[in-house]
Coordinates of C-alpha atoms in Angstrom, one line a residue:
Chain A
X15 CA 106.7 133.8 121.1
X16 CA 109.7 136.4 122.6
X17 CA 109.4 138.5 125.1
X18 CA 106.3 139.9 124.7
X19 CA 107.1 141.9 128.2
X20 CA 109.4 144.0 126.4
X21 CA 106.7 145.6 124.2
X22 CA 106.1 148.5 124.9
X23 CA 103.1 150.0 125.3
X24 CA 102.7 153.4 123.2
X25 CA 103.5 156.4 125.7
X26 CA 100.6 158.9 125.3
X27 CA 97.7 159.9 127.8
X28 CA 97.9 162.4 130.5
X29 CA 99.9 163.1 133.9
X30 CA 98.3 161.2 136.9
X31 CA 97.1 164.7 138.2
X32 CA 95.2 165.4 134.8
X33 CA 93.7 162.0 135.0
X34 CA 92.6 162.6 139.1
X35 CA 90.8 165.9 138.1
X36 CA 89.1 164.8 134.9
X37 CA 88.2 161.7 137.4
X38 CA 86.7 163.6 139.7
X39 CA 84.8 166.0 137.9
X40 CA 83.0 162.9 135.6
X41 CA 82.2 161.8 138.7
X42 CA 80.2 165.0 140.0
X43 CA 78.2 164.5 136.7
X44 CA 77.3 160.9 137.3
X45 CA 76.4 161.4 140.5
X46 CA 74.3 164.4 139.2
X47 CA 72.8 161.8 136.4
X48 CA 72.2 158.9 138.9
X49 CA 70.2 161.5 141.1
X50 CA 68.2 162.7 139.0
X51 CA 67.2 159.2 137.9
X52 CA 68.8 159.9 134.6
X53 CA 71.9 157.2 134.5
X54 CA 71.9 157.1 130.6
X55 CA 72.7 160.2 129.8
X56 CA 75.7 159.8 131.9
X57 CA 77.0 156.8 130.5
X58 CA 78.8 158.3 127.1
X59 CA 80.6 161.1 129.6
X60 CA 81.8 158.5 132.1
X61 CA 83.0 155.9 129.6
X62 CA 85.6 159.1 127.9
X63 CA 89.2 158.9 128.2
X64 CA 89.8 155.9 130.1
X65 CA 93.1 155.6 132.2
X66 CA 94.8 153.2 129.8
X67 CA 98.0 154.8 129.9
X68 CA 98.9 155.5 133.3
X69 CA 100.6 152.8 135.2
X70 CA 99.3 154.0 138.8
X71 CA 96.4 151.5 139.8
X72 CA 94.9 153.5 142.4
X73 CA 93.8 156.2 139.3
X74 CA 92.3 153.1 137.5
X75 CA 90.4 152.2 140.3
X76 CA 89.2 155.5 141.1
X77 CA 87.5 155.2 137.3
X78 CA 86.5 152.1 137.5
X79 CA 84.4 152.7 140.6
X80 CA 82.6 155.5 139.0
X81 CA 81.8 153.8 135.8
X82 CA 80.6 150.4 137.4
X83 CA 78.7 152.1 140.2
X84 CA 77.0 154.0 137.6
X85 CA 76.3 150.8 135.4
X86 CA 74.9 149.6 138.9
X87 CA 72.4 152.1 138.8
X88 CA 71.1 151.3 135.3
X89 CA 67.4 150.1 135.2
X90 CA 67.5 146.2 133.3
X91 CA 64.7 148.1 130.4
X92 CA 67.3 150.8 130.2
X93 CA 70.3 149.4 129.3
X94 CA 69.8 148.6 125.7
X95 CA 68.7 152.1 124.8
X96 CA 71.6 153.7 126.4
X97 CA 74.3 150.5 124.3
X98 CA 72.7 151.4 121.4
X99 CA 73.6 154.8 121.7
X100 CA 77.2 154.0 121.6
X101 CA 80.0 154.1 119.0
X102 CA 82.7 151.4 119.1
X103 CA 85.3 152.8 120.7
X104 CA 82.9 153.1 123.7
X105 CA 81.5 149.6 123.1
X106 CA 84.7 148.3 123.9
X107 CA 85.7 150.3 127.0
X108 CA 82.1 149.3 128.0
X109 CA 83.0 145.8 127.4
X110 CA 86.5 145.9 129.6
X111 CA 84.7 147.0 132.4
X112 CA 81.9 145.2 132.3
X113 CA 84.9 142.4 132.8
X114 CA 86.6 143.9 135.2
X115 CA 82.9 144.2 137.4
X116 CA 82.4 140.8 136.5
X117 CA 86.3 140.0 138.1
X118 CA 85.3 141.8 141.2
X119 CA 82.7 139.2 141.5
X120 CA 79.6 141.4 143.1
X121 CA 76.3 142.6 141.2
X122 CA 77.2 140.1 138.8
X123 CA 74.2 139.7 137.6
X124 CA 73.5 143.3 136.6
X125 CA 76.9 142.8 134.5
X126 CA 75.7 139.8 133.0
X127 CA 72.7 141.5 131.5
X128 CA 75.2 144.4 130.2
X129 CA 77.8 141.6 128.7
X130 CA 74.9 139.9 127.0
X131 CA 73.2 143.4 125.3
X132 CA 76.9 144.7 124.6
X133 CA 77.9 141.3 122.8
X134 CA 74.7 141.7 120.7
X135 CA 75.6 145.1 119.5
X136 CA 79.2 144.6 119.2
X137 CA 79.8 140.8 118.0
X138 CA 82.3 139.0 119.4
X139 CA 85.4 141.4 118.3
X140 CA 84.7 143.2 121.3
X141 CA 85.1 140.3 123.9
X142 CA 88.7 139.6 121.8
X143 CA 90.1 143.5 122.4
X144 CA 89.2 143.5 125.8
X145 CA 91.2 139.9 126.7
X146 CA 93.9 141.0 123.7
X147 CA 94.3 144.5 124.3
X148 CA 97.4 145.4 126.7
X149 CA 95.7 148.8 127.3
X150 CA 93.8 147.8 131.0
X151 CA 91.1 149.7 132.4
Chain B
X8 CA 78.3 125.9 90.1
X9 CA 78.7 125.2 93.1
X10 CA 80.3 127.3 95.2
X11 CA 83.3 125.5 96.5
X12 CA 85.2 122.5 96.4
X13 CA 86.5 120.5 99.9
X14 CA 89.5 118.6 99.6
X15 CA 90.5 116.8 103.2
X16 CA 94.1 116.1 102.9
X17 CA 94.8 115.4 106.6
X18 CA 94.1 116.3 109.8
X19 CA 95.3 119.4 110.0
X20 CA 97.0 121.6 108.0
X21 CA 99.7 124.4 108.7
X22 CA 100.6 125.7 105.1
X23 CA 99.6 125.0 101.2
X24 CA 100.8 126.4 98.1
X25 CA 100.2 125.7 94.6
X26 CA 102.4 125.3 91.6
X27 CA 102.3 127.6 88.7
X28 CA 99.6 125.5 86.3
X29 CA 97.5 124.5 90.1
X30 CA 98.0 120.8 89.3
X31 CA 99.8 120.0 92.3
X32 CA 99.4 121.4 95.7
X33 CA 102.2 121.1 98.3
X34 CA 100.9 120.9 102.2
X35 CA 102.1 120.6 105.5
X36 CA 100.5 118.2 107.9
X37 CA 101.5 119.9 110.8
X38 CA 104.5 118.2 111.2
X39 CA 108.0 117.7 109.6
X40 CA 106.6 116.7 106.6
X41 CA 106.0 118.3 102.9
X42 CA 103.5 116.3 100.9
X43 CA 103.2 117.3 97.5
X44 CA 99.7 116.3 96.1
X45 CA 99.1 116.0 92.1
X46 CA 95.4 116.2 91.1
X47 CA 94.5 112.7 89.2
X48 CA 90.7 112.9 87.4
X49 CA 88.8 114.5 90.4
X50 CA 91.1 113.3 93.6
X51 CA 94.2 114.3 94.9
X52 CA 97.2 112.0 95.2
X53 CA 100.2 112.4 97.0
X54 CA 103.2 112.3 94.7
X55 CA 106.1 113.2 97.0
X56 CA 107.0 113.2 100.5
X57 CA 109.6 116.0 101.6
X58 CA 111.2 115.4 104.7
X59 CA 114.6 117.0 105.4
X60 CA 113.0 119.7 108.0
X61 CA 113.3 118.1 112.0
X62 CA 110.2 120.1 113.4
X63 CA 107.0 121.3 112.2
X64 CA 106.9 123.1 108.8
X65 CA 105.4 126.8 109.2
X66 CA 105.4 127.6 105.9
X67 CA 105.4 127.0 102.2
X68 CA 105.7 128.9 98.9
X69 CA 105.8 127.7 95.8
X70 CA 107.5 129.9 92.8
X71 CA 105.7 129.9 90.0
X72 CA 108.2 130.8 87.3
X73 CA 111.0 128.8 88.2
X74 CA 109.4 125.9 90.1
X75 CA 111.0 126.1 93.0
X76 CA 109.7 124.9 96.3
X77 CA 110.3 127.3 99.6
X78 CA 109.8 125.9 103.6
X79 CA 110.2 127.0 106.4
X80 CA 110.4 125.4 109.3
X81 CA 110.9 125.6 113.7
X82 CA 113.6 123.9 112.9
X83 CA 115.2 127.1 112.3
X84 CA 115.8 126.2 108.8
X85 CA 114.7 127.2 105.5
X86 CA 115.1 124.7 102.1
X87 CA 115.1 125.5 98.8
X88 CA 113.5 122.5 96.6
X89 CA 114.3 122.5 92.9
X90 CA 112.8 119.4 90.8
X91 CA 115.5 117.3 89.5
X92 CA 115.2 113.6 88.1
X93 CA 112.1 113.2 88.9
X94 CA 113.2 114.1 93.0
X95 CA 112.9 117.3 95.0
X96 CA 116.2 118.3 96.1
X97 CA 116.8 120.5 99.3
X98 CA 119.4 123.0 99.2
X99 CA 120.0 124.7 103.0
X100 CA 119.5 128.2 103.6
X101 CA 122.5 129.3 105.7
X102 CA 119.8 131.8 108.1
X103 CA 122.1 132.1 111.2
X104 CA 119.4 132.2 113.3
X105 CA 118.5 131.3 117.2
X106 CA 114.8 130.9 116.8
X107 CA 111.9 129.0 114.5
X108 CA 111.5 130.2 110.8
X109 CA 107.8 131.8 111.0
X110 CA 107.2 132.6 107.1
X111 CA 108.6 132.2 103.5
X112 CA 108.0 134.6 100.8
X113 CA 109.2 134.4 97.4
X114 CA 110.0 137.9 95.9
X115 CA 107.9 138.3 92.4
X116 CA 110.8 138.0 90.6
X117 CA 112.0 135.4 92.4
X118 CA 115.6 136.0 92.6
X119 CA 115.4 136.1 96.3
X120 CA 113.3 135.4 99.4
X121 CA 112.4 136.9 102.9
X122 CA 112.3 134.6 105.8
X123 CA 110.6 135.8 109.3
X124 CA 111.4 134.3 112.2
X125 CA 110.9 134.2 116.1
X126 CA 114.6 135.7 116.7
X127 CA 113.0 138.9 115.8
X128 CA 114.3 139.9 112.6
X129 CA 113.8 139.2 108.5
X130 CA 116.3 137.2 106.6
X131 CA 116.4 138.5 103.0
X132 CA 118.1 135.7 101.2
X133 CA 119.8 135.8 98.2
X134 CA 121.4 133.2 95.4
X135 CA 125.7 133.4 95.8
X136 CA 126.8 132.1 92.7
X137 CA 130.4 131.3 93.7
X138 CA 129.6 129.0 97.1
X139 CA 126.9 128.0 95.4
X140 CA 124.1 128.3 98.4
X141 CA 121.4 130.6 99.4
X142 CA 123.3 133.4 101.9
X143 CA 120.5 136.2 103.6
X144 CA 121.2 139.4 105.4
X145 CA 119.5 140.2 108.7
X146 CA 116.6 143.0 109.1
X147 CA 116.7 143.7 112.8
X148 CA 114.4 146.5 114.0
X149 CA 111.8 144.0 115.4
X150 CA 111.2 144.1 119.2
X151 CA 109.4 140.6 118.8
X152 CA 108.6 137.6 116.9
X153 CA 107.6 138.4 113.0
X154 CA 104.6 136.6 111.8
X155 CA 104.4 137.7 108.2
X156 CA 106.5 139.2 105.1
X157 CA 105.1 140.2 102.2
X158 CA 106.7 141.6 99.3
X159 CA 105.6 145.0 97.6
X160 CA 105.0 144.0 93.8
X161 CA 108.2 146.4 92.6
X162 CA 110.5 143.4 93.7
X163 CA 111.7 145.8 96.5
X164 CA 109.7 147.1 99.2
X165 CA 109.0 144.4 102.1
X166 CA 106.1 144.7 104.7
X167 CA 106.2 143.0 107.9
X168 CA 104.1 142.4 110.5
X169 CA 105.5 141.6 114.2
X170 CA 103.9 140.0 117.6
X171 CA 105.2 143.6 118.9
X172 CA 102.0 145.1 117.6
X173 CA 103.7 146.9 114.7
X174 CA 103.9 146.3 111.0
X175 CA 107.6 148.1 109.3
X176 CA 107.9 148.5 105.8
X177 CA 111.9 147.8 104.6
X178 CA 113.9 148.7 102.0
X179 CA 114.8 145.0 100.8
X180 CA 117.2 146.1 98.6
X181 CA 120.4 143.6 97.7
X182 CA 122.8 144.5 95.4
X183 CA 124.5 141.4 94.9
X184 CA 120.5 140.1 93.5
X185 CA 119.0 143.3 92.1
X186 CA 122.0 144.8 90.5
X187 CA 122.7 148.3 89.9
X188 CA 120.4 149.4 87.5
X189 CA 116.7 149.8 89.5
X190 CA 115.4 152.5 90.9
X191 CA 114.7 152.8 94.5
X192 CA 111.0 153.9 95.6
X193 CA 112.3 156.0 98.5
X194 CA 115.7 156.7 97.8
X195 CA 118.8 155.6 99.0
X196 CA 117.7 154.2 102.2
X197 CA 120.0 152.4 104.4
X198 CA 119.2 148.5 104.8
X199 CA 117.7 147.5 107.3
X200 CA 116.0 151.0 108.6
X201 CA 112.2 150.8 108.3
X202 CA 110.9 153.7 105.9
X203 CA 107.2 153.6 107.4
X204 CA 106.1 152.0 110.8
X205 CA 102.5 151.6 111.7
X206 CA 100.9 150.7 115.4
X207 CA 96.8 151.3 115.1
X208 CA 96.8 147.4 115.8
X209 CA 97.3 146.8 120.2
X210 CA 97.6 143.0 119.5
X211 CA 100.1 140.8 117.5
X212 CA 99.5 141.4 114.4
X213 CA 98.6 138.0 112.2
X214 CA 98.6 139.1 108.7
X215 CA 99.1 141.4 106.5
X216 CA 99.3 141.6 102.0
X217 CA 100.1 144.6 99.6
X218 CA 97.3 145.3 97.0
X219 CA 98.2 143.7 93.2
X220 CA 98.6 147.7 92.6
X221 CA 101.0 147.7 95.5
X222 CA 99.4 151.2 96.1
X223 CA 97.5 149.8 99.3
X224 CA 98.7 147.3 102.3
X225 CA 96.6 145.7 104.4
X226 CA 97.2 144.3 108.0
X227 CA 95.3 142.8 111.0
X228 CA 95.7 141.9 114.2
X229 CA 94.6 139.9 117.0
X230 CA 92.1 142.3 118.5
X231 CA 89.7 142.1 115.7
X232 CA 91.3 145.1 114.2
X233 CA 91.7 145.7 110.3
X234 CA 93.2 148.7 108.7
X235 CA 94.6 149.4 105.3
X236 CA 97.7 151.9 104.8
X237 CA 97.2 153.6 101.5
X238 CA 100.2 154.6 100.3
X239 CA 99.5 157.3 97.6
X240 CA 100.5 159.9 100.1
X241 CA 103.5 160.4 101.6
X242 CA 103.5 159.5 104.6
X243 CA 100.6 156.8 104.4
X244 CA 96.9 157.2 105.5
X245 CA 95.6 154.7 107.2
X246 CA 91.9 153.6 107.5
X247 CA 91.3 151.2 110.9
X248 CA 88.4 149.5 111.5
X249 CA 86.7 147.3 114.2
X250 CA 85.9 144.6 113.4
X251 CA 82.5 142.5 115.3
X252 CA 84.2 138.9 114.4
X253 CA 86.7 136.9 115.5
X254 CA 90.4 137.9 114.7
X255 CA 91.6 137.3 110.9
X256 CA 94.7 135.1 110.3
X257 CA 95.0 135.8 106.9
X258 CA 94.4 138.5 104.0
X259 CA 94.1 138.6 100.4
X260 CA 93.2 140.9 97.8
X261 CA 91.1 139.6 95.2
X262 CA 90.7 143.3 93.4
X263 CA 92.3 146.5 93.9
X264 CA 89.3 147.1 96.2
X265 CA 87.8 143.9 97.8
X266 CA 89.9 142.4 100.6
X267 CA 89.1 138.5 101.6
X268 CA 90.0 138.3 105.5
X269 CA 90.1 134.4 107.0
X270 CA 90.8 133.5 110.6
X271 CA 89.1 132.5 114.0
X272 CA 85.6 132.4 112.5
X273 CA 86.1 129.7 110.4
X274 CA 84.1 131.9 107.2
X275 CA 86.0 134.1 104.6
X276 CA 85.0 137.5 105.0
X277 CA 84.7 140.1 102.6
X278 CA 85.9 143.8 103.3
X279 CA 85.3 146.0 100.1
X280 CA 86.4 149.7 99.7
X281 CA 83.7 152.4 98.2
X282 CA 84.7 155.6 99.6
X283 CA 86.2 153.9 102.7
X284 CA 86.5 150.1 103.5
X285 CA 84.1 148.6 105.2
X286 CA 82.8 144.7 106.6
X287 CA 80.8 143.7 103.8
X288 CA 79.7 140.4 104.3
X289 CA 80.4 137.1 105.6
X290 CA 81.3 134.4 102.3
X291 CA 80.3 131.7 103.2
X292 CA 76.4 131.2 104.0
X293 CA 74.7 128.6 105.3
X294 CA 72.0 127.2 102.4
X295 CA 69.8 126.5 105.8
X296 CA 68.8 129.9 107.5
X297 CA 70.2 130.8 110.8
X298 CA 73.7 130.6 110.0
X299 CA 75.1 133.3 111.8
X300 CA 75.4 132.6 115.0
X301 CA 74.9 129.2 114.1
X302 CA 78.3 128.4 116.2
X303 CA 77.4 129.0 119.7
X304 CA 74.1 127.8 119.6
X305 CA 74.9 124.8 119.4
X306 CA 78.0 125.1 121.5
X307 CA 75.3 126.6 123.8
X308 CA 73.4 123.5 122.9
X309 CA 76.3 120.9 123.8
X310 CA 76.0 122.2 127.4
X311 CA 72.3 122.8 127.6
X312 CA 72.2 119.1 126.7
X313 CA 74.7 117.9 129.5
X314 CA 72.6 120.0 132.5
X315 CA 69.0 119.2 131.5
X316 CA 70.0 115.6 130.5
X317 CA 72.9 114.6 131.6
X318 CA 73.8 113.9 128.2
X319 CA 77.2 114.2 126.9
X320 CA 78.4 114.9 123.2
X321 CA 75.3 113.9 121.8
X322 CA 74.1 117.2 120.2
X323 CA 75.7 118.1 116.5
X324 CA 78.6 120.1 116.7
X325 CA 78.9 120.7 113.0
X326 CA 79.4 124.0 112.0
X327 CA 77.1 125.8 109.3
X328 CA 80.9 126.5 107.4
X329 CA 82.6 124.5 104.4
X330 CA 85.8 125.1 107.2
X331 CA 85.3 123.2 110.9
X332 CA 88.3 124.9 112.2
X333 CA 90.0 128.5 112.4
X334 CA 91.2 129.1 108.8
X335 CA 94.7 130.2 108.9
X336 CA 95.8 130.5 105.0
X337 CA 94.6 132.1 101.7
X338 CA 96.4 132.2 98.6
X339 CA 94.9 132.8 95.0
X340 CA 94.3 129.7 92.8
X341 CA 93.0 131.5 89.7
X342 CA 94.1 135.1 89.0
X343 CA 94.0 137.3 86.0
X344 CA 95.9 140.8 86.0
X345 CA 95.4 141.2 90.0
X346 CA 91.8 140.1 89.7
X347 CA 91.4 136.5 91.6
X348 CA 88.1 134.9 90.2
X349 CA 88.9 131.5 92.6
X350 CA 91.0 131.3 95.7
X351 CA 91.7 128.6 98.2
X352 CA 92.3 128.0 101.9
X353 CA 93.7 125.5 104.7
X354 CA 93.0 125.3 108.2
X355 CA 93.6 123.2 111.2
X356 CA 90.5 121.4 110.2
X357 CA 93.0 119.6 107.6
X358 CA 90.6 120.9 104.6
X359 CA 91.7 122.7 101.2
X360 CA 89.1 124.9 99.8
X361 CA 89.1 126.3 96.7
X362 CA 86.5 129.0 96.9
X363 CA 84.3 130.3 93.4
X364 CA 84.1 134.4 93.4
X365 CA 81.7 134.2 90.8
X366 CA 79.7 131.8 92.1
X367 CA 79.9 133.2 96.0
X368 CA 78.6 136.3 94.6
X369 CA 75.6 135.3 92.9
X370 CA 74.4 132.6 95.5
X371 CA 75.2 134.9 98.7
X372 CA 74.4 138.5 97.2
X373 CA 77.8 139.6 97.7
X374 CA 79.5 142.7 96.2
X375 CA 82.5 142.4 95.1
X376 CA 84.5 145.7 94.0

């Protein structure tokens, strides 16, 4: 079909800087979370607001690192506690970067166990919006 | 009763429509071909072969008052078929466009049609007495391919829904086939300027139908995504929802408030609205448990079977569903007053279902509103 690089993708989100500051303070609190052996509660707070609209990949990294180092950090027994805890718009920014750790191609093992309790919860609509969606973590 | 009824017609089917009494059934076998089927005792036999289009037919619509066949095709073309002699005849749609014919809708009235296509806009055609041929004037607006028209049930309104994530409701107002003397639903808009656009979907969005009512639309889109735009308030509220299957292809209402969705998963699906719409249930149940799923087991099973015995194709690859391929069009066979008791679907398995509400309903435990 025709030139699907000339859709757009809806303007919206938040100035780079925002993003950098909201970055860096979830990242104080997953820290905080991950030290006190509490990575669960974390999860919700670091999967918010995701970077899909700025077009600076060194802002999407910066999230991604915080989010997969604290899915890392999850004990296997865990995992399904914290997924079920989730509403679907978090399911599926779970789900694109449990791809994008996956892509990265270490720990994939710990990923594999979060693709596999995810899919459970979420069915299979949430593999299709993270390889459909032109919103990238 | 049972539940459905399987007719294979070929190997794989891109379109179907019925005529007005559902004795015949017109398909496309994914090629440049029409055949039109006429049910004989309990089998299907093909009648006619329709073959003016060069490439594959996309789509088919069959008018029920005035008989008239409508394809379109990548060809770029659109015919109109009338019956004649015992002979379909193909009249040419002069389109003037650079890019495949995508869909065909019939207006209700019938005195015109809308035509998508990949160069990115709508062809609203229209009857011109003194050339005699079908002449159409262009809705631009589209920033991509359109995948699907459907017209509001006032004759006038036209929803589309575009590969650019968005669905655009038009105006389709044309003098020279409506006349003077209706009454506009928004005024005097210009043509060609959408009145409403919506973009909850982030995919292309496959499919999308107005309620019988015409009060609601519906629309979904590649990314599992289903929403319905109700359009008692101005402007529209929509309700999205997430949907855990695989993408929907097609939509159709069978009541004001139950919404059949078919597509990737190869099972209708029925979404029903109390107080909010919502994934009711899947349609088509296996009679053996341990149907959902049912699917990748035993694609799991293919490939367990080739590492632990080296054994290849051997498992059953069968699906648990009357369909064993991604259903890609609905369209009502019986319907009463915007209440469709039996409906039937094609895929690129090559079947034609036609699907039993009533009977669904009381062997599955299904709903319907």
């Amino acid at each position: 079909m025709a030139d699907e690089d000339n859709v757009e993708v809806i303007a919206g989100g938040k100035s780079d800087a925002e993003y950098k500051s909201d970055i860096a303070n979830r990242e104080r609190e997953c820290t905080k979370a991950l030290n006190m052996g509490k990575p669960q509660d974390a999860l919700p707070i670091a999967l918010a607001d995701p970077p899909i609209y700025t077009k600076t990949q060194a802002i999407k990294d910066q999230n991604a690192t915080v989010v997969l180092s604290l899915l890392g950090g999850f004990k296997e027994k865990d995992i399904e506690a914290s997924v079920n805890g989730l509403n679907d718009d978090q399911l599926d920014v779970l789900m694109k970067y449990i791809y994008r750790g996956l892509a990265a191609g270490e720990n994939s093992a710990v990923f594999l166990k979060w693709h596999e309790v995810v899919l459970k919860k979420g069915g299979m609509g949430t593999i299709i919006r993270t390889i459909s969606e032109k919103k990238t973590v | 009763m049972s539940t459905h009824e399987i007719e294979h017609l070929a190997t794989c089917i891109t379109a179907h429509a019925w005529n007005a009494d559902r004795s015949r059934v017109a398909i496309c076998p994914n090629n440049n071909e029409v055949h039109v089927y006429a049910k004989q005792g309990t089998s299907f036999v093909c009648e006619h072969i329709l073959s003016e289009h060069d490439q594959v037919v996309t789509c088919i619509d069959w008018a029920p008052k005035t008989n008239r066949i409508l394809t379109s095709s990548q060809d770029r073309n659109a015919y109109v078929w009338t019956f004649k002699d015992g002979q379909w005849k193909p009249v040419l749609v002069l389109l003037r466009i650079n890019r495949a014919a995508t869909h065909v809708k019939w207006s209700p009235q019938e005195n015109k049609f809308a035509v998508a296509t990949g160069a990115k806009l709508v062809c609203i055609c229209f009857f011109e007495e003194e050339h005699d041929w079908w002449a159409s004037n262009h809705i631009k607006k589209h920033k991509s391919t359109v995948l699907k028209v459907d017209w509001h049930p006032n004759n006038l309104l036209l929803a589309t829904s575009s590969s650019d994530f968005k669905v655009r409701v038009f105006d389709a107002y044309i003098r020279k086939a409506d006349g003077r003397s209706v009454t506009r639903p928004y005024g005097e808009v210009p043509f060609g300027e959408p009145i409403f656009e919506f973009n909850e979907c982030s995919s292309w969005v496959h499919a999308l139908k107005w309620s019988p009512s015409g009060n609601s639309l519906a629309y979904s889109s590649h990314d599992s995504v289903f929403c319905v735009a109700d359009f008692s308030t101005n402007p529209p509220t929509v309700e999205k929802i997430k949907l855990r299957s695989l993408p929907l292809r097609d939509l159709l209402y069978i009541t004001e408030n139950s919404i059949v969705g078919v597509g990737y998963d190869c099972n209708p699906l029925l979404i029903t609205n109390s107080g909010g719409w919502k994934f009711s249930d899947e349609m088509d149940k296996a009679s053996t448990s341990g149907a959902a799923g049912a699917e990748a087991t035993s694609a799991r099973k293919l490939f367990q079977n080739k590492v632990d015995l080296g054994e290849s194709s051997k498992s059953d690859t069968k699906l648990s569903t009357a369909h064993q391929n991604c259903i890609s069009f609905i369209v009502p066979f019986k319907s009463v007053g915007g209440v469709v008791s039996d409906f039937s679907t094609s895929g690129l398995d090559g079947n034609v279902i036609i699907w039993h509400v009533k009977a669904l309903e009381a062997k599955n435990k299904l709903k319907v509103l």
